[in-house]
PDB file of C-alpha atoms in Angstrom:
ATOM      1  CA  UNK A   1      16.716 -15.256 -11.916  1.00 59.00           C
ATOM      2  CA  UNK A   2      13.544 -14.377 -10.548  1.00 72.00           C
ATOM      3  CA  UNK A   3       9.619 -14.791 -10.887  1.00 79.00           C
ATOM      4  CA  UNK A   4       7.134 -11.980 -10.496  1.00 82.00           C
ATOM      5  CA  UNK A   5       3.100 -13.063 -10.339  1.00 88.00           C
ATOM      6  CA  UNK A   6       0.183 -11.345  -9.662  1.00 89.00           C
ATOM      7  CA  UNK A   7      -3.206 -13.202  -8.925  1.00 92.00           C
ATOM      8  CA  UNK A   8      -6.823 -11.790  -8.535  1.00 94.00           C
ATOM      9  CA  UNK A   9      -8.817 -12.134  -5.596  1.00 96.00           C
ATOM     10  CA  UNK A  10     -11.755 -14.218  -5.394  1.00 95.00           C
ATOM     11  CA  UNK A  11     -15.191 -12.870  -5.805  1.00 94.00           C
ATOM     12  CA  UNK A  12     -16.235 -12.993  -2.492  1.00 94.00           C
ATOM     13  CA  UNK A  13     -12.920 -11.078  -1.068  1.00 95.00           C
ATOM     14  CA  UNK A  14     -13.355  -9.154  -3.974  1.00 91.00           C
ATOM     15  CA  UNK A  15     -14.090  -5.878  -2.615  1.00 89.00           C
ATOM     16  CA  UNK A  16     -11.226  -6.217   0.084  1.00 94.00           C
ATOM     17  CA  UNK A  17      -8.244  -7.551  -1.929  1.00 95.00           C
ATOM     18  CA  UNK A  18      -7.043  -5.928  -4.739  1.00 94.00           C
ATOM     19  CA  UNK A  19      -4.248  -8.644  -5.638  1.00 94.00           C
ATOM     20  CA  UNK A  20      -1.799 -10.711  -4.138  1.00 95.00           C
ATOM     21  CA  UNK A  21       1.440 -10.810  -5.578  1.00 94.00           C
ATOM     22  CA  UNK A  22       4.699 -12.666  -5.089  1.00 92.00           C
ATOM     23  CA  UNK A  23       8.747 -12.032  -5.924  1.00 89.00           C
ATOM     24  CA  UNK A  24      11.260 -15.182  -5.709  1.00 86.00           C
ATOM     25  CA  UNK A  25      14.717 -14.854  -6.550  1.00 82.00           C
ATOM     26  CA  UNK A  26      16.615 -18.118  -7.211  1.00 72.00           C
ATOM     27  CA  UNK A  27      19.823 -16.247  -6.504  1.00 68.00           C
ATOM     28  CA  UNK A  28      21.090 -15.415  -2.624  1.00 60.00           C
ATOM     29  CA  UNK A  29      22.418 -12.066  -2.382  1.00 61.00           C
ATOM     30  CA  UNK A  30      24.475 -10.620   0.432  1.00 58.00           C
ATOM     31  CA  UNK A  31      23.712  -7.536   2.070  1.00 57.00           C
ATOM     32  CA  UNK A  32      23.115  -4.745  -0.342  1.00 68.00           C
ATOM     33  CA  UNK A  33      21.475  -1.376  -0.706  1.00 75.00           C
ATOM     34  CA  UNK A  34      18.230  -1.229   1.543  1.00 82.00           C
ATOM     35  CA  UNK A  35      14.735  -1.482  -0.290  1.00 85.00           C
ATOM     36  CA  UNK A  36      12.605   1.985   0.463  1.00 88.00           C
ATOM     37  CA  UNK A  37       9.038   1.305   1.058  1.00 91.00           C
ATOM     38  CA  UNK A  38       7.242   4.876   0.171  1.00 92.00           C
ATOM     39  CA  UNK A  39       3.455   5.452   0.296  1.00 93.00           C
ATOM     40  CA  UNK A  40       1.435   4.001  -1.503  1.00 91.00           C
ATOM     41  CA  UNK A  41      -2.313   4.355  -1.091  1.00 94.00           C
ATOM     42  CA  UNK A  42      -3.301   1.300   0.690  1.00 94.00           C
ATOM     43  CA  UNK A  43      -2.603  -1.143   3.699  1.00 96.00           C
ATOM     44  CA  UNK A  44      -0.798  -4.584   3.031  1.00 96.00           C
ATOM     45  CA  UNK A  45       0.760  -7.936   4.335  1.00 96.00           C
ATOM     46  CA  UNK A  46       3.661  -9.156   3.500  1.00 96.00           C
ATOM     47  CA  UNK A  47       5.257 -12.408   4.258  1.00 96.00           C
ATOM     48  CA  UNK A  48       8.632 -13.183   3.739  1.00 95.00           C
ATOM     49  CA  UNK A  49       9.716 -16.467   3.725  1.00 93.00           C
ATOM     50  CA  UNK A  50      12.985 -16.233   2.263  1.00 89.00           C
ATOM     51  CA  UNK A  51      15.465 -15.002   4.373  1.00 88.00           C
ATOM     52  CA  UNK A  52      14.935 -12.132   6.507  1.00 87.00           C
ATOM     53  CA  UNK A  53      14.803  -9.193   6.056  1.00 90.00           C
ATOM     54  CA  UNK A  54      16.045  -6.164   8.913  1.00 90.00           C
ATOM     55  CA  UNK A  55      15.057  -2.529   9.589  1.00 89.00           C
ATOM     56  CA  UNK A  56      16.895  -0.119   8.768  1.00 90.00           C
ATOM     57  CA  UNK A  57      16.521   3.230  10.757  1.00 82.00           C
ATOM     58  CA  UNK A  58      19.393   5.987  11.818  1.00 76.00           C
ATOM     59  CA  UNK A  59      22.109   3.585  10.444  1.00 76.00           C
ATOM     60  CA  UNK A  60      20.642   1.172  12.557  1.00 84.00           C
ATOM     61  CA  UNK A  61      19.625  -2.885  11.961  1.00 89.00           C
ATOM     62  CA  UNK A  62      16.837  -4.322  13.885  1.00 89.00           C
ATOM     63  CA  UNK A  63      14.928  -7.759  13.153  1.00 87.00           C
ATOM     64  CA  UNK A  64      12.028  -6.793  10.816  1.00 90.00           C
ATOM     65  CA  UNK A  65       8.595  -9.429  11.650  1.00 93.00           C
ATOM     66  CA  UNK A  66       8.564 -12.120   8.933  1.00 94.00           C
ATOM     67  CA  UNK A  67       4.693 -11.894   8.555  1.00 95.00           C
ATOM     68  CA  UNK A  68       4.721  -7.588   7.752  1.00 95.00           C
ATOM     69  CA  UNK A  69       1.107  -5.596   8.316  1.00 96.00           C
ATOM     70  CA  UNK A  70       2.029  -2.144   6.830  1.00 96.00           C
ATOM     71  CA  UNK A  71      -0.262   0.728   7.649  1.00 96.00           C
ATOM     72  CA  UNK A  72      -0.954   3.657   5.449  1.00 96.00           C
ATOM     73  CA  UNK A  73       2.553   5.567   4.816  1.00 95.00           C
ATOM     74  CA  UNK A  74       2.995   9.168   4.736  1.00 95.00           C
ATOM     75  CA  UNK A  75       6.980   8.595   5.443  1.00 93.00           C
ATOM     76  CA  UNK A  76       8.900   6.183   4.062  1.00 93.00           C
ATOM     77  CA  UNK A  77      10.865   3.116   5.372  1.00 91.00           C
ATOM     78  CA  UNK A  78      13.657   1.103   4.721  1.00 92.00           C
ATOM     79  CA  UNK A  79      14.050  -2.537   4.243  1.00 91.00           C
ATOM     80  CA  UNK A  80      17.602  -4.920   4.214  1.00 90.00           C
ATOM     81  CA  UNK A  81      17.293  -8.110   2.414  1.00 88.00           C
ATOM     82  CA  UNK A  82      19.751 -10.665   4.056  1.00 85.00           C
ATOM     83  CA  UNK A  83      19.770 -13.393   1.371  1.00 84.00           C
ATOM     84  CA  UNK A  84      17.541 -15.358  -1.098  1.00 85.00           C
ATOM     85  CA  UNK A  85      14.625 -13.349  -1.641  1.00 87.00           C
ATOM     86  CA  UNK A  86      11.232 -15.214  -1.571  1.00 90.00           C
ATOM     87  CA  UNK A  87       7.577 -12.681  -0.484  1.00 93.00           C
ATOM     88  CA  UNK A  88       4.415 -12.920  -0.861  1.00 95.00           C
ATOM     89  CA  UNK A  89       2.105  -9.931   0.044  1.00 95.00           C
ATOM     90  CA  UNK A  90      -1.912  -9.343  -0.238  1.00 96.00           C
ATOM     91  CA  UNK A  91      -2.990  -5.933  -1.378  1.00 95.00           C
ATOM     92  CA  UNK A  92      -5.794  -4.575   0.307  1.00 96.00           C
ATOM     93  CA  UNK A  93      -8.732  -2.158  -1.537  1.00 94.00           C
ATOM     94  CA  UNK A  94      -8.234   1.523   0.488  1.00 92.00           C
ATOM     95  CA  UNK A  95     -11.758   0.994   2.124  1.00 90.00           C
ATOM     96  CA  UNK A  96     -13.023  -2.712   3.277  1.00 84.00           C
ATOM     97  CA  UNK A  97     -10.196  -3.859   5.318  1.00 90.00           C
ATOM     98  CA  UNK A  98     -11.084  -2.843   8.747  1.00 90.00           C
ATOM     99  CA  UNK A  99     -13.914  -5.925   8.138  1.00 91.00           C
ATOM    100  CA  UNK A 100     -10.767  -7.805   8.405  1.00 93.00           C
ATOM    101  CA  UNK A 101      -9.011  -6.694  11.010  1.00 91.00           C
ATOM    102  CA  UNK A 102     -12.288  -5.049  13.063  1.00 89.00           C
ATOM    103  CA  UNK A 103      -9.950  -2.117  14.470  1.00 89.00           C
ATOM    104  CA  UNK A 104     -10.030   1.539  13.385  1.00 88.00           C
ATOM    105  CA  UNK A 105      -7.429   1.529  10.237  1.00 93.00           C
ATOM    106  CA  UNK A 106      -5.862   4.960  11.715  1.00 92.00           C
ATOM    107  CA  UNK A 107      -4.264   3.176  14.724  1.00 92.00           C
ATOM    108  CA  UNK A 108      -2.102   1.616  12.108  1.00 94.00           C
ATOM    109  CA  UNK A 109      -0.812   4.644  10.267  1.00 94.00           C
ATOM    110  CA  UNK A 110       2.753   4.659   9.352  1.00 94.00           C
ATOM    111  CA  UNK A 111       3.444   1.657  11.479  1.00 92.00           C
ATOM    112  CA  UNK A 112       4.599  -2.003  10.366  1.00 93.00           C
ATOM    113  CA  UNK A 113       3.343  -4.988  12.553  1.00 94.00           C
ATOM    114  CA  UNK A 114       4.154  -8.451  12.947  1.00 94.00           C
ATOM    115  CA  UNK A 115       0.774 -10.394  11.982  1.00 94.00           C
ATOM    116  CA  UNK A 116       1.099 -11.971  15.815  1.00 92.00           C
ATOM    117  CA  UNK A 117       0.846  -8.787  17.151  1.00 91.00           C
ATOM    118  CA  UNK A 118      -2.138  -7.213  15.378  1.00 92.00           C
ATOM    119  CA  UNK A 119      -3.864 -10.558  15.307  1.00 92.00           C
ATOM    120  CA  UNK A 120      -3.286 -12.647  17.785  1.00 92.00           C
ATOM    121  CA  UNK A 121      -2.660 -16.254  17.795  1.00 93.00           C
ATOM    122  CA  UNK A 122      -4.728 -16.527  14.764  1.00 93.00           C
ATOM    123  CA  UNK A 123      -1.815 -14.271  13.034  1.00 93.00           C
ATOM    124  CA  UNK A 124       1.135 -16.569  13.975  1.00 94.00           C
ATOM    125  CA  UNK A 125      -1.116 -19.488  12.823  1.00 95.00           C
ATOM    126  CA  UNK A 126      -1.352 -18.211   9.493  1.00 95.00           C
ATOM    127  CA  UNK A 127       2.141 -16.644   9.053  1.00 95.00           C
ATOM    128  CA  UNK A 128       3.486 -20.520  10.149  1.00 95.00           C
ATOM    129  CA  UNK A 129       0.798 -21.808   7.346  1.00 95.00           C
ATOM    130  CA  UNK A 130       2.457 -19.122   4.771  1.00 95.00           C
ATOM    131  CA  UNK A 131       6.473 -19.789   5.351  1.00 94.00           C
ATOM    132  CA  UNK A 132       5.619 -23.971   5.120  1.00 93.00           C
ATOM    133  CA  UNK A 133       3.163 -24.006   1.862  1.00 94.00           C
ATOM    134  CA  UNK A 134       5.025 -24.981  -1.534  1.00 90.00           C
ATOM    135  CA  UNK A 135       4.309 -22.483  -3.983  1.00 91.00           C
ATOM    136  CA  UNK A 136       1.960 -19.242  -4.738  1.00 93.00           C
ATOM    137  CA  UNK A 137      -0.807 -21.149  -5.400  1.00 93.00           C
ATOM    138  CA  UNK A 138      -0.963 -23.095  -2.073  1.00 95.00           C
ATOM    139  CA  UNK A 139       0.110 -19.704   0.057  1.00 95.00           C
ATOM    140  CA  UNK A 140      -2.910 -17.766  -1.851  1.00 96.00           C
ATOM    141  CA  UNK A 141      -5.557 -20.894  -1.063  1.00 96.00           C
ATOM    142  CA  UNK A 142      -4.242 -20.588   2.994  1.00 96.00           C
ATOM    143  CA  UNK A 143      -4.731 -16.776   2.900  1.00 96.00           C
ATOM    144  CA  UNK A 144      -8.136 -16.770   1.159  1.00 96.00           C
ATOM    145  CA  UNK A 145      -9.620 -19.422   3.425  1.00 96.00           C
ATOM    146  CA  UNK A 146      -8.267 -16.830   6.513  1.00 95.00           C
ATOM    147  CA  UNK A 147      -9.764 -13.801   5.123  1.00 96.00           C
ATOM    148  CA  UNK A 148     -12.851 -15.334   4.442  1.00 95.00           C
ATOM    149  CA  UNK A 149     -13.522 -16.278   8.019  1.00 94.00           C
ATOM    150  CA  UNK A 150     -12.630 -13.353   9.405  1.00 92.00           C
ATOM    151  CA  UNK A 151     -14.702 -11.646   6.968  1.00 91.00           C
ATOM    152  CA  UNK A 152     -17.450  -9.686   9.286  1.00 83.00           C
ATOM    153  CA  UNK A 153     -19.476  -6.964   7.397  1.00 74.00           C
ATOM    154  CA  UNK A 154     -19.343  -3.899   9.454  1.00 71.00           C
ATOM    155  CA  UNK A 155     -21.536  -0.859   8.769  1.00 75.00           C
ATOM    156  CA  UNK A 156     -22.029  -1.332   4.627  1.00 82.00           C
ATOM    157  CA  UNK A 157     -23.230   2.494   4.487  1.00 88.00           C
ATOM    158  CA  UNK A 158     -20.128   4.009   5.679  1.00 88.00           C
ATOM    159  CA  UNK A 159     -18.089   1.468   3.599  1.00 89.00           C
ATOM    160  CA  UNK A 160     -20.097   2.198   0.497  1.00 90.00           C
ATOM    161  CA  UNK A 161     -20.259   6.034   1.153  1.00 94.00           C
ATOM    162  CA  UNK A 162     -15.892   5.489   1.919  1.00 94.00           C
ATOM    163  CA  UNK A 163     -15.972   3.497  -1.531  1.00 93.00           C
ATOM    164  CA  UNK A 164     -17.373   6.166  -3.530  1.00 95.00           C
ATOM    165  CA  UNK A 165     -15.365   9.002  -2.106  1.00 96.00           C
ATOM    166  CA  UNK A 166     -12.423   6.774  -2.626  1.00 95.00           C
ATOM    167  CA  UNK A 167     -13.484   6.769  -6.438  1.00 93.00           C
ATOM    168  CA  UNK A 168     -14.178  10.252  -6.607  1.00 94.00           C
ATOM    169  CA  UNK A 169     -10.859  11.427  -4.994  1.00 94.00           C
ATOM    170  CA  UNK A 170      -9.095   8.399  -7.652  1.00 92.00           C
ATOM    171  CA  UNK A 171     -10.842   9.705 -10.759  1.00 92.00           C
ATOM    172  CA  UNK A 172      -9.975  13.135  -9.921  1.00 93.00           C
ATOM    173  CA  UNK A 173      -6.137  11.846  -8.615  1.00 91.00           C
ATOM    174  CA  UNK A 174      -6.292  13.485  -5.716  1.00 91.00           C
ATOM    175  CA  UNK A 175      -7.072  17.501  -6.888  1.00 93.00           C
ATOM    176  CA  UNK A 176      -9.818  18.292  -4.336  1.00 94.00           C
ATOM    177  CA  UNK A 177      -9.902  19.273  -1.246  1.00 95.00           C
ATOM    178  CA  UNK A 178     -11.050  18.119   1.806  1.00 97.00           C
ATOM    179  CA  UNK A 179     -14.836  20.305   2.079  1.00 97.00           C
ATOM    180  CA  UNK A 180     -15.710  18.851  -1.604  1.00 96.00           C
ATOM    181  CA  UNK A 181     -15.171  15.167   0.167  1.00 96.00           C
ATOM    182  CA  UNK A 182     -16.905  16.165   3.089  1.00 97.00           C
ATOM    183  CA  UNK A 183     -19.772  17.597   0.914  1.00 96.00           C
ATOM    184  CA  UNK A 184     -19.956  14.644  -1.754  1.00 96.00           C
ATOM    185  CA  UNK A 185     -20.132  12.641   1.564  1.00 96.00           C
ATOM    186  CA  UNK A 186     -23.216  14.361   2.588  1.00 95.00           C
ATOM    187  CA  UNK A 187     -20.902  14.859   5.908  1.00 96.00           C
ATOM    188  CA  UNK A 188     -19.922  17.758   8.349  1.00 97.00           C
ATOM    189  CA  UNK A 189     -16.100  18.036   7.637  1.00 97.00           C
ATOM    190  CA  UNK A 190     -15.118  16.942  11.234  1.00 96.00           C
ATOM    191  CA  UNK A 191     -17.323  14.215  10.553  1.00 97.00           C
ATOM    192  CA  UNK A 192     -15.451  13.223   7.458  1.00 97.00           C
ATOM    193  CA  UNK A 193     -12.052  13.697   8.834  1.00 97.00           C
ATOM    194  CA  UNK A 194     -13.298  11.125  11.781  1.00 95.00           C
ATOM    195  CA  UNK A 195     -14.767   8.535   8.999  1.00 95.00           C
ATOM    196  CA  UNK A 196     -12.406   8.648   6.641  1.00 96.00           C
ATOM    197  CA  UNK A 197      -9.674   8.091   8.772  1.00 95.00           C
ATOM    198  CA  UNK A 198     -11.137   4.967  10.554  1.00 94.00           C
ATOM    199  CA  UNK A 199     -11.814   3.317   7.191  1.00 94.00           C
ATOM    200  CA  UNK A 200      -9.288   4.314   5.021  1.00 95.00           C
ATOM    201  CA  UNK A 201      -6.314   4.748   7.556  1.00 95.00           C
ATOM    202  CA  UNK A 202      -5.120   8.839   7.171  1.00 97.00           C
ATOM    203  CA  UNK A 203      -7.036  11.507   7.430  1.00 97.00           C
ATOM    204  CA  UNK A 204      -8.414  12.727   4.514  1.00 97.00           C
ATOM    205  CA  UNK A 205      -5.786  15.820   3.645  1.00 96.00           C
ATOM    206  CA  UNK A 206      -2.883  13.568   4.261  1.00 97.00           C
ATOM    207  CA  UNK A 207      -4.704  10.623   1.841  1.00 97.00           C
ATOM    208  CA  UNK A 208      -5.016  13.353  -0.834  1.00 96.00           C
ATOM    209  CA  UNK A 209      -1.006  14.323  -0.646  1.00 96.00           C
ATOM    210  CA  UNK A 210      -0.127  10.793  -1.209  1.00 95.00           C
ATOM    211  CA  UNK A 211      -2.272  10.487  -4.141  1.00 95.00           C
ATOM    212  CA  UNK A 212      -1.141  13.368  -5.825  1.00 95.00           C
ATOM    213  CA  UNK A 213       2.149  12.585  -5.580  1.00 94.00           C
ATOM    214  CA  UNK A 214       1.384   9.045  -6.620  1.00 93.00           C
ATOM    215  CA  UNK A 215      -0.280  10.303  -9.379  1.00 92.00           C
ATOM    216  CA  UNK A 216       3.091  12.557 -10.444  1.00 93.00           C
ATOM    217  CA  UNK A 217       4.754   9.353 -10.360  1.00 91.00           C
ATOM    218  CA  UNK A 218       2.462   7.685 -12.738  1.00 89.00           C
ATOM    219  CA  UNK A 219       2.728  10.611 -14.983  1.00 91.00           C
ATOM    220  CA  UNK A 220       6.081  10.489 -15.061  1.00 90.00           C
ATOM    221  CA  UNK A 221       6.412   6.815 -15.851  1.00 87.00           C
ATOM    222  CA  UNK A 222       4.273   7.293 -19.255  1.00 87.00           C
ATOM    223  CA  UNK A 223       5.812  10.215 -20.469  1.00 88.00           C
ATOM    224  CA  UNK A 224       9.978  10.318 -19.153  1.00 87.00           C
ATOM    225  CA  UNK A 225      10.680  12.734 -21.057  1.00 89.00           C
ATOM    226  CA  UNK A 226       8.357  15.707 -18.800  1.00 91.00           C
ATOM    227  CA  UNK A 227       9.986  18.409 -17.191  1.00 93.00           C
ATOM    228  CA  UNK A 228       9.671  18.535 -13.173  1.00 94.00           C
ATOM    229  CA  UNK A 229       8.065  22.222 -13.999  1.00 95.00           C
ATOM    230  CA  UNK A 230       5.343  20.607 -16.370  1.00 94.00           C
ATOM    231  CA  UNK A 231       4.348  17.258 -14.221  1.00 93.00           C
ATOM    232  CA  UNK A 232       3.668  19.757 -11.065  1.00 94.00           C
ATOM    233  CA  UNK A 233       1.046  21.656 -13.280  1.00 94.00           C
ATOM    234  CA  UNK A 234      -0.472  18.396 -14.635  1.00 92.00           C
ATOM    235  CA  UNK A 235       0.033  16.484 -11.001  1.00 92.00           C
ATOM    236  CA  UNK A 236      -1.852  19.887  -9.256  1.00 92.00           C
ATOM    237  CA  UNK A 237       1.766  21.588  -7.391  1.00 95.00           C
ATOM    238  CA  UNK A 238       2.035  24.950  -7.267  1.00 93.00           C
ATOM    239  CA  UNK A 239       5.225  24.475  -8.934  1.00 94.00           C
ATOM    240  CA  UNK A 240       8.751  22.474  -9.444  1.00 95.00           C
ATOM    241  CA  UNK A 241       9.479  23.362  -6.167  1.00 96.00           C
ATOM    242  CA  UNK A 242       6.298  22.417  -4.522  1.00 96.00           C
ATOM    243  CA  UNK A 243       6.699  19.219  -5.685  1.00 96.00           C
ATOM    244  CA  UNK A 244      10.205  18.424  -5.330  1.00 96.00           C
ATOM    245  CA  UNK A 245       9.706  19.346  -1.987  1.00 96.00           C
ATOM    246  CA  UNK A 246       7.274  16.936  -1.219  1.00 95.00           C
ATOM    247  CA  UNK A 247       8.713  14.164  -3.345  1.00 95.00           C
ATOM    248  CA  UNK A 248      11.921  14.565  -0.349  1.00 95.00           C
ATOM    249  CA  UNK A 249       8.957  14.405   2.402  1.00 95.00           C
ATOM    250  CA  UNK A 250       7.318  11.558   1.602  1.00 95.00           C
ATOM    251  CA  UNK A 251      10.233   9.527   0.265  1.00 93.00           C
ATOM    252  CA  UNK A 252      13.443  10.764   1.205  1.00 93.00           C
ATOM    253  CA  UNK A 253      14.530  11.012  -2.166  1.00 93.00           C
ATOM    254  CA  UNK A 254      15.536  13.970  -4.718  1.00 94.00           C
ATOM    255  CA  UNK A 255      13.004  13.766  -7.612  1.00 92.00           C
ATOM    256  CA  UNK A 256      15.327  13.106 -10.296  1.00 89.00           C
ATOM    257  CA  UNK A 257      16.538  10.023  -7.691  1.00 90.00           C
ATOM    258  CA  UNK A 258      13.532   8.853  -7.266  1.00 89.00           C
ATOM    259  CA  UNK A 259      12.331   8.819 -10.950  1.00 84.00           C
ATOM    260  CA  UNK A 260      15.295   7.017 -11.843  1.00 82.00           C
ATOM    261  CA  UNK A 261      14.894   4.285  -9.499  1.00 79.00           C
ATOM    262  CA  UNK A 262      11.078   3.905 -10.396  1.00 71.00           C
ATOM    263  CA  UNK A 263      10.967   4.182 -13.978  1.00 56.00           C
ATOM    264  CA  UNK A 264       9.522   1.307 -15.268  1.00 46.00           C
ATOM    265  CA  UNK A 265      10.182  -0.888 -11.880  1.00 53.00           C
ATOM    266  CA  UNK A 266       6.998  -3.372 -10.429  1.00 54.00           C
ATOM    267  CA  UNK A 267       6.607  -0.133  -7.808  1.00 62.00           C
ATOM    268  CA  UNK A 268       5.577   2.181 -10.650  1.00 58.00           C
ATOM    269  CA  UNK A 269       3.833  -0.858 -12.471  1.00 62.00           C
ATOM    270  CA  UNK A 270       1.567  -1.404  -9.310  1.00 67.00           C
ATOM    271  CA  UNK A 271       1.073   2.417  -9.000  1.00 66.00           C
ATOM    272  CA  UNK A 272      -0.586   2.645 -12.430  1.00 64.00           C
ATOM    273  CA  UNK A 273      -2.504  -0.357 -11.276  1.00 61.00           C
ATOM    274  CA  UNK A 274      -3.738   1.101  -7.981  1.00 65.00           C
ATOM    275  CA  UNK A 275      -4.767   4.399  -9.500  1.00 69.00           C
ATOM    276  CA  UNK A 276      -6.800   2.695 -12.880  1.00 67.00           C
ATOM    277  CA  UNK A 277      -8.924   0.959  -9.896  1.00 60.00           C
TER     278      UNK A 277
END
């Protein structure tokens, strides 16, 4: 059996957080098939205070940090359960979290973190608070009181200027290119690349691949029944091939693979989520 939430933010981390959400399974399961983490438009934290989880890379199993920062993905990464399941993760908004970490959000691209090592002491204090509380609920409460005092308002023009370029490039799921950012920015295009990429965590042409494939994804999940030939001309590929091609790249799946194992699943759920804003 298991239990699925999702919780808003509070107003004040409101422009941050986009949700937190938790899975617990009642159940312990031995080790199975590994759990792919793809890309997925934003930064998060997740804590797992069930059993742990490993790495998997090259047939290889490595201890995986129990308190997760996950950069933005262009790749894709897999993920071993070991036993009963029990995480909690925060969501971040794609602009607004480097005034909670105060670092450049590019230095964490395609990169997973223990919280210790990004943040210090302060990181292992809250990742002890996280795997003792009892319940969503109290784990939430913990989280929100530490991301409200490390809340520090950086420069609120770039983030605003970020935030509306980061609606634009949603609204328009990811079919423009880089010069129409740079010029709704009011920005040189090296300037862009540089800004973008500090608050939002890619540069800008690599941000726009992910969301047009995320966006294929989405399309996919509301209508199954879409040809690969038709959801690359709606999605903005040049053709089937285009984007089966970068549906491998960025997941390390075959597209009719990966559309199986996403239909309908919390992953393609969140997508639609993500993209609505």
């Amino acid at each position: 059996m298991s239990k699925y939430q999702y919780i808003q933010p509070c107003r004040e981390l409101s422009g941050y957080v986009q949700y937190y959400w938790m899975l617990d399974m009642e159940d312990t399961y031995p080790l199975c098939e590994p759990h792919r983490l793809t890309p997925q438009g934003f930064i998060e934290i997740v804590f797992y205070y069930g059993d742990r989880y490993q790495l998997v890379s090259s047939g290889q199993r490595e201890s995986h940090p129990r308190a997760s920062l996950y950069g933005q993905r262009t790749g894709y990464l897999d993920i071993l359960p070991t036993g009963r399941v029990g995480l909690m993760a925060v969501v971040f908004t794609p602009v607004g979290v480097r005034d909670l970490l105060h670092m450049p959000l590019g230095e964490l691209a395609n990169g997973c973190y223990s919280l210790g090592e990004v943040l210090g002491k302060e990181g292992q204090e809250l990742e002890d608070q996280i795997m003792t509380a009892l319940g969503f609920d109290e784990r939430v409460q913990s989280l929100e009181r530490f991301l409200l005092q490390r809340l520090k308002r950086g420069n609120e023009f770039e983030n605003n200027r970020m935030r509306m370029v980061i609606t634009r490039l949603l609204q328009n799921r990811g079919m423009l290119n880089v010069e129409q950012l740079a010029d709704y920015a009011c920005l040189s295009k090296k300037q862009f690349e540089r800004v973008f990429a500090a608050y939002v965590g890619l540069m800008p042409k690599q941000y726009l691949r992910v969301i047009r494939f995320l966006h294929a994804v989405e399309l996919k999940n509301r209508m199954p029944e879409t040809d690969l030939a038709t959801l690359a001309f709606h999605a903005g590929y040049y053709d089937s091939a285009h984007l089966a091609n970068e549906i491998k790249t960025l997941t390390g799946h075959t597209s009719s693979t990966l559309f199986q194992l996403m239909c309908f699943s919390e992953d393609a759920e969140s997508i639609s989520w993500f993209l609505e804003g």
